[in-house]
């Protein structure tokens, strides 16, 4: 496995490689924020992202929760969309109609049993997927996501079967809402996971003080945006300290400087979600440009020089 492989010219080294999954820059669009249709890929590429993660897909179609499903709070959003998606069969048909694929596509999957994951992967293997991200961390849907993602044995069985059926790299996406994030990531790594995305949204709730009612139809949702950045940094740092696995940092990245902080904590690349909702897709390219300028100003040739640098201060 090579991270931040050297390229030509005097260009700064910002690529990211995980086996045969290669990104020209370390900034991905995070899962879920721009909806479920893969045909947005060319626009995401044009905006400057290195890769795109799809909304999470399940074996069968899911309607999700009724409105309201998203509420804006100070420094972020709380959402409980309920993992609405058309199901793997409809999704793979849509994927097959993608005419151009200028950047790699990571398909996010969720399910409640190992067999659901292997069935979904089997159906997707003949399509143009570059990597799978197993969403073991959605904080507001019962029997999937966090309910499986906090049990090391369940995580291990899901990762093992996913690796058995997949010819592409497999990432797991973890939550901060677990007692020991290191235990879960270690179980995933020992079972063959190629990388970890940290973190998903953080369990949260908002109440309307006039009516006294919780605002989201599901009552509880997941907090995202700048409000969760410091939690995500702590998670990346702890994983990087204890587990030797590529980390994709996610949570509250709005500005290039946030991405740098994630690299210093131990991430090799990053995902951006909520910032796209309030600043538009162009924020992805702005973050990439900012990272390059920072590296130039600090005479850093490759991102690898930054990754985990904060660990030397213990
Ligand atoms: C509206 C919305 C929908 C999301 N849907 C998904 C999803 O389907 N699967 C998933 O793994 N994460 C999902 N997420 C979580 C994001 O991918 C990301 O992990 C989280 O929001 C933290 O990053 P951010 O602060 O940059 O948004 C969603 C987040 C939001 C705000």
Coordinates of C-alpha atoms and ligand atoms in Angstrom, one line a residue:
X1 CA 0.0 0.0 0.0
X2 CA 1.3 3.4 -0.9
X3 CA 0.1 6.7 0.5
X4 CA 0.7 9.9 -1.2
X5 CA 2.8 8.4 -4.0
X6 CA 5.4 10.6 -5.6
X7 CA 4.4 12.1 -8.9
X8 CA 6.2 14.0 -11.6
X9 CA 7.1 17.7 -11.9
X10 CA 7.8 20.1 -9.1
X11 CA 4.1 19.8 -8.2
X12 CA 3.3 19.3 -4.5
X13 CA 2.5 15.8 -3.6
X14 CA -1.2 15.6 -2.7
X15 CA -2.3 12.4 -4.2
X16 CA -3.7 9.5 -2.2
X17 CA -3.5 5.8 -3.1
X18 CA -5.0 2.8 -1.4
X19 CA -4.2 -0.2 -3.5
X20 CA -5.8 0.4 -6.9
X21 CA -7.9 3.3 -5.6
X22 CA -6.1 6.5 -6.6
X23 CA -7.1 10.1 -5.9
X24 CA -5.3 13.1 -7.4
X25 CA -6.0 15.1 -4.3
X26 CA -6.9 14.2 -0.7
X27 CA -10.4 15.8 -0.6
X28 CA -13.5 13.6 -1.0
X29 CA -17.1 14.5 -1.0
X30 CA -18.6 12.8 2.1
X31 CA -21.6 10.5 2.0
X32 CA -25.1 11.7 1.9
X33 CA -25.0 15.5 1.7
X34 CA -25.8 15.9 -2.0
X35 CA -28.4 13.1 -2.3
X36 CA -28.3 9.7 -3.8
X37 CA -27.8 10.0 -7.6
X38 CA -24.4 9.1 -9.0
X39 CA -24.9 11.4 -12.0
X40 CA -23.7 14.3 -9.9
X41 CA -20.1 12.9 -10.2
X42 CA -18.9 15.1 -13.1
X43 CA -20.0 18.2 -11.2
X44 CA -18.2 17.0 -8.0
X45 CA -15.1 16.4 -10.1
X46 CA -15.3 19.8 -11.8
X47 CA -15.6 21.4 -8.4
X48 CA -12.2 19.9 -7.5
X49 CA -12.8 16.8 -5.4
X50 CA -10.4 13.9 -5.5
X51 CA -13.3 11.4 -5.2
X52 CA -16.9 11.1 -4.3
X53 CA -18.7 8.9 -1.7
X54 CA -22.3 8.1 -2.6
X55 CA -25.2 8.3 -0.2
X56 CA -25.5 5.0 1.8
X57 CA -27.2 2.2 -0.1
X58 CA -29.1 -0.8 1.4
X59 CA -30.2 -4.1 0.1
X60 CA -33.8 -3.0 -0.2
X61 CA -35.3 0.5 -0.9
X62 CA -35.9 2.6 2.2
X63 CA -38.2 5.6 2.4
X64 CA -36.6 7.3 5.3
X65 CA -38.3 9.4 7.9
X66 CA -41.0 12.0 7.2
X67 CA -40.1 15.7 7.5
X68 CA -38.6 17.5 9.2
X69 CA -35.4 15.6 8.7
X70 CA -32.8 18.3 8.9
X71 CA -32.5 21.3 11.2
X72 CA -29.8 23.9 11.2
X73 CA -28.2 24.6 14.6
X74 CA -25.3 26.8 15.7
X75 CA -22.2 25.6 13.8
X76 CA -23.9 22.7 12.0
X77 CA -26.9 20.6 11.2
X78 CA -28.8 17.9 13.0
X79 CA -30.3 15.4 10.5
X80 CA -32.3 12.2 10.7
X81 CA -33.1 11.4 7.1
X82 CA -33.4 7.7 7.9
X83 CA -31.0 6.5 5.2
X84 CA -33.6 6.8 2.4
X85 CA -32.3 5.2 -0.8
X86 CA -33.6 3.3 -3.8
X87 CA -31.9 0.0 -2.8
X88 CA -28.9 -1.7 -4.4
X89 CA -30.6 -3.0 -7.6
X90 CA -31.9 0.4 -8.7
X91 CA -28.7 2.1 -7.6
X92 CA -26.5 -0.2 -9.6
X93 CA -28.6 0.4 -12.7
X94 CA -28.1 4.1 -12.2
X95 CA -24.4 3.6 -11.8
X96 CA -24.3 1.7 -15.1
X97 CA -25.7 4.8 -16.9
X98 CA -22.9 7.0 -15.8
X99 CA -21.3 8.2 -19.0
X100 CA -18.1 9.7 -17.6
X101 CA -16.2 8.9 -14.5
X102 CA -13.6 11.7 -14.1
X103 CA -12.9 10.8 -10.4
X104 CA -13.2 7.6 -8.4
X105 CA -16.4 6.7 -6.8
X106 CA -16.7 5.2 -3.4
X107 CA -20.0 3.4 -2.7
X108 CA -21.3 3.6 0.8
X109 CA -23.2 0.6 2.0
X110 CA -25.3 -0.2 5.2
X111 CA -27.0 -3.3 6.4
X112 CA -27.7 -5.3 9.5
X113 CA -26.1 -8.7 8.7
X114 CA -22.9 -9.8 7.0
X115 CA -24.9 -11.5 4.2
X116 CA -26.6 -8.2 3.3
X117 CA -23.2 -6.6 2.8
X118 CA -21.9 -9.6 0.7
X119 CA -25.1 -9.6 -1.4
X120 CA -24.8 -5.9 -2.1
X121 CA -21.1 -6.2 -3.0
X122 CA -21.8 -9.1 -5.3
X123 CA -24.4 -7.0 -7.2
X124 CA -22.0 -4.1 -7.5
X125 CA -18.8 -5.8 -8.4
X126 CA -19.5 -5.7 -12.2
X127 CA -20.1 -2.0 -12.0
X128 CA -17.6 0.9 -12.0
X129 CA -17.2 1.1 -8.2
X130 CA -13.6 2.0 -7.1
X131 CA -14.0 1.4 -3.3
X132 CA -16.6 0.5 -0.7
X133 CA -17.2 2.4 2.5
X134 CA -19.2 0.3 5.0
X135 CA -21.4 2.7 7.0
X136 CA -21.3 1.1 10.5
X137 CA -22.1 4.3 12.2
X138 CA -25.4 6.0 11.4
X139 CA -26.6 7.3 14.8
X140 CA -30.3 7.4 14.2
X141 CA -31.5 4.2 12.4
X142 CA -32.3 1.0 14.5
X143 CA -30.6 -2.3 13.8
X144 CA -28.1 -0.9 11.3
X145 CA -25.3 1.6 11.5
X146 CA -24.2 2.3 15.0
X147 CA -26.0 -0.7 16.5
X148 CA -23.7 -3.0 14.5
X149 CA -20.7 -0.6 14.5
X150 CA -20.2 -0.7 18.3
X151 CA -19.9 -4.5 18.5
X152 CA -16.4 -5.6 17.6
X153 CA -17.5 -9.1 16.6
X154 CA -20.2 -7.8 14.3
X155 CA -17.8 -5.4 12.7
X156 CA -15.3 -8.2 12.3
X157 CA -17.8 -10.5 10.5
X158 CA -19.0 -7.8 8.2
X159 CA -15.5 -6.7 7.2
X160 CA -14.4 -10.3 6.6
X161 CA -17.3 -11.1 4.3
X162 CA -17.0 -7.8 2.5
X163 CA -13.3 -8.4 1.8
X164 CA -14.1 -11.9 0.6
X165 CA -16.6 -10.7 -1.9
X166 CA -14.9 -7.4 -3.0
X167 CA -12.1 -6.9 -5.4
X168 CA -11.9 -3.2 -4.4
X169 CA -10.6 -1.7 -1.2
X170 CA -13.0 -1.7 1.8
X171 CA -13.2 1.2 4.3
X172 CA -15.3 1.2 7.4
X173 CA -16.9 4.4 8.6
X174 CA -17.0 4.7 12.4
X175 CA -18.8 6.8 15.0
X176 CA -17.6 8.8 17.9
X177 CA -20.6 7.5 19.9
X178 CA -18.8 4.3 21.0
X179 CA -16.9 3.6 24.2
X180 CA -13.7 2.5 22.5
X181 CA -13.1 3.6 18.9
X182 CA -9.7 2.0 18.9
X183 CA -11.2 -1.5 19.7
X184 CA -13.6 -1.2 16.8
X185 CA -11.0 0.0 14.3
X186 CA -8.5 -2.7 15.5
X187 CA -11.2 -5.4 15.0
X188 CA -11.8 -4.0 11.5
X189 CA -8.1 -3.9 10.6
X190 CA -7.5 -7.4 11.9
X191 CA -10.4 -8.6 9.7
X192 CA -8.8 -7.0 6.6
X193 CA -10.2 -3.4 6.4
X194 CA -8.1 -1.3 4.1
X195 CA -8.9 2.0 5.8
X196 CA -11.2 3.8 8.2
X197 CA -13.3 7.0 7.8
X198 CA -13.7 8.8 11.1
X199 CA -16.4 10.1 11.9
X200 CA -20.0 9.9 11.1
X201 CA -22.5 12.4 12.7
X202 CA -22.8 12.6 16.5
X203 CA -26.1 11.6 18.2
X204 CA -27.9 14.8 18.9
X205 CA -31.4 16.4 19.4
X206 CA -33.1 19.8 19.1
X207 CA -36.3 20.9 20.8
X208 CA -38.7 23.7 19.8
X209 CA -39.2 25.8 22.9
X210 CA -42.6 27.1 21.8
X211 CA -44.3 23.8 21.2
X212 CA -42.1 21.7 23.5
X213 CA -41.6 19.1 20.8
X214 CA -38.4 17.6 19.4
X215 CA -38.0 19.2 16.0
X216 CA -37.0 16.1 14.0
X217 CA -39.7 13.6 13.2
X218 CA -37.4 10.9 14.5
X219 CA -36.6 13.1 17.6
X220 CA -33.0 12.0 17.6
X221 CA -30.6 12.7 14.8
X222 CA -26.9 13.2 14.0
X223 CA -24.9 16.5 14.5
X224 CA -22.5 17.5 11.7
X225 CA -20.5 20.6 10.7
X226 CA -18.0 22.7 12.6
X227 CA -19.7 21.7 15.9
X228 CA -18.2 18.2 15.6
X229 CA -14.7 19.0 14.3
X230 CA -12.9 18.8 17.7
X231 CA -14.5 15.4 18.4
X232 CA -13.5 14.1 15.0
X233 CA -9.9 15.3 15.5
X234 CA -9.7 13.5 18.8
X235 CA -11.0 10.3 17.2
X236 CA -8.5 10.5 14.3
X237 CA -5.7 11.2 16.8
X238 CA -6.6 8.2 19.0
X239 CA -6.9 5.8 16.0
X240 CA -3.7 7.0 14.6
X241 CA -1.9 6.5 17.9
X242 CA -2.9 2.9 18.3
X243 CA -3.8 1.4 14.9
X244 CA -1.7 1.3 11.8
X245 CA -4.3 1.9 9.2
X246 CA -5.0 4.7 6.6
X247 CA -7.4 7.2 8.1
X248 CA -9.8 9.4 6.2
X249 CA -10.8 12.3 8.5
X250 CA -14.3 13.7 8.4
X251 CA -16.3 16.0 10.5
X252 CA -16.7 19.8 10.4
X253 CA -14.2 20.5 7.6
X254 CA -15.1 23.8 6.1
X255 CA -11.8 25.5 5.4
X256 CA -8.4 24.2 4.2
X257 CA -7.0 24.8 7.7
X258 CA -9.4 22.2 9.1
X259 CA -8.0 19.6 6.6
X260 CA -4.5 20.4 7.7
X261 CA -5.5 19.9 11.3
X262 CA -6.8 16.4 10.4
X263 CA -3.5 15.6 8.6
X264 CA -1.6 16.6 11.7
X265 CA -3.9 14.4 13.8
X266 CA -3.1 11.4 11.6
X267 CA -5.5 11.4 8.6
X268 CA -4.1 10.8 5.1
X269 CA -7.0 12.4 3.4
X270 CA -10.3 14.0 4.3
X271 CA -14.1 14.1 3.5
X272 CA -16.2 17.2 3.4
X273 CA -20.0 17.0 4.0
X274 CA -22.0 19.8 5.6
X275 CA -19.8 22.6 4.2
X276 CA -21.0 21.6 0.8
X277 CA -24.6 22.1 1.9
X278 CA -24.0 25.7 3.1
X279 CA -21.1 26.8 0.7
X280 CA -21.8 24.8 -2.4
X281 CA -19.6 22.2 -4.2
X282 CA -16.8 24.8 -5.0
X283 CA -15.7 24.6 -1.3
X284 CA -14.1 21.2 -2.3
X285 CA -11.6 22.9 -4.7
X286 CA -11.1 25.8 -2.4
X287 CA -9.9 23.4 0.3
X288 CA -7.6 21.6 -2.1
X289 CA -6.1 25.0 -3.2
X290 CA -5.6 26.0 0.4
X291 CA -3.8 22.8 1.3
X292 CA -1.4 23.3 -1.6
X293 CA -0.7 26.9 -0.6
X294 CA -0.1 25.9 3.0
X295 CA 2.3 23.2 1.8
X296 CA 4.1 25.6 -0.4
X297 CA 4.4 28.3 2.3
X298 CA 5.8 25.7 4.8
X299 CA 8.0 24.0 2.2
X300 CA 6.2 20.7 2.6
X301 CA 6.7 18.5 -0.5
X302 CA 4.1 15.8 0.3
X303 CA 1.2 15.5 2.7
X304 CA 2.9 12.4 4.2
X305 CA 5.2 14.9 6.0
X306 CA 2.2 16.3 7.8
X307 CA 0.4 13.1 8.6
X308 CA 0.4 12.4 12.4
X309 CA 2.9 15.2 13.1
X310 CA 1.1 16.2 16.2
X311 CA 2.0 12.9 17.8
X312 CA 5.5 14.0 18.4
X313 CA 4.2 16.3 21.1
X314 CA 3.3 13.8 23.9
Ligands
LIG1 C1 -27.9 15.5 5.4 C2 -26.8 14.5 5.7 C3 -26.9 13.2 5.2 C4 -25.9 12.2 5.5 N1 -26.1 11.0 5.0 C5 -25.1 10.0 5.2 C6 -25.2 8.7 4.7 O1 -26.1 8.4 3.9 N2 -24.2 7.8 5.0 C7 -23.1 8.2 5.8 O2 -22.2 7.4 6.0 N3 -23.0 9.4 6.3 C8 -23.9 10.3 6.0 N4 -23.8 11.6 6.6 C9 -22.7 11.9 7.4 C10 -21.6 12.6 6.6 O3 -21.1 11.8 5.5 C11 -20.4 13.0 7.5 O4 -19.8 11.8 8.1 C12 -20.8 13.9 8.7 O5 -21.8 14.8 8.3 C13 -19.6 14.7 9.3 O6 -19.0 15.5 8.3 P1 -19.4 17.0 8.0 O7 -19.3 17.7 9.3 O8 -18.4 17.5 7.0 O9 -20.8 17.0 7.5 C14 -24.8 12.6 6.3 C15 -24.7 13.9 6.8 C16 -25.7 14.8 6.5 C17 -25.5 16.2 7.1

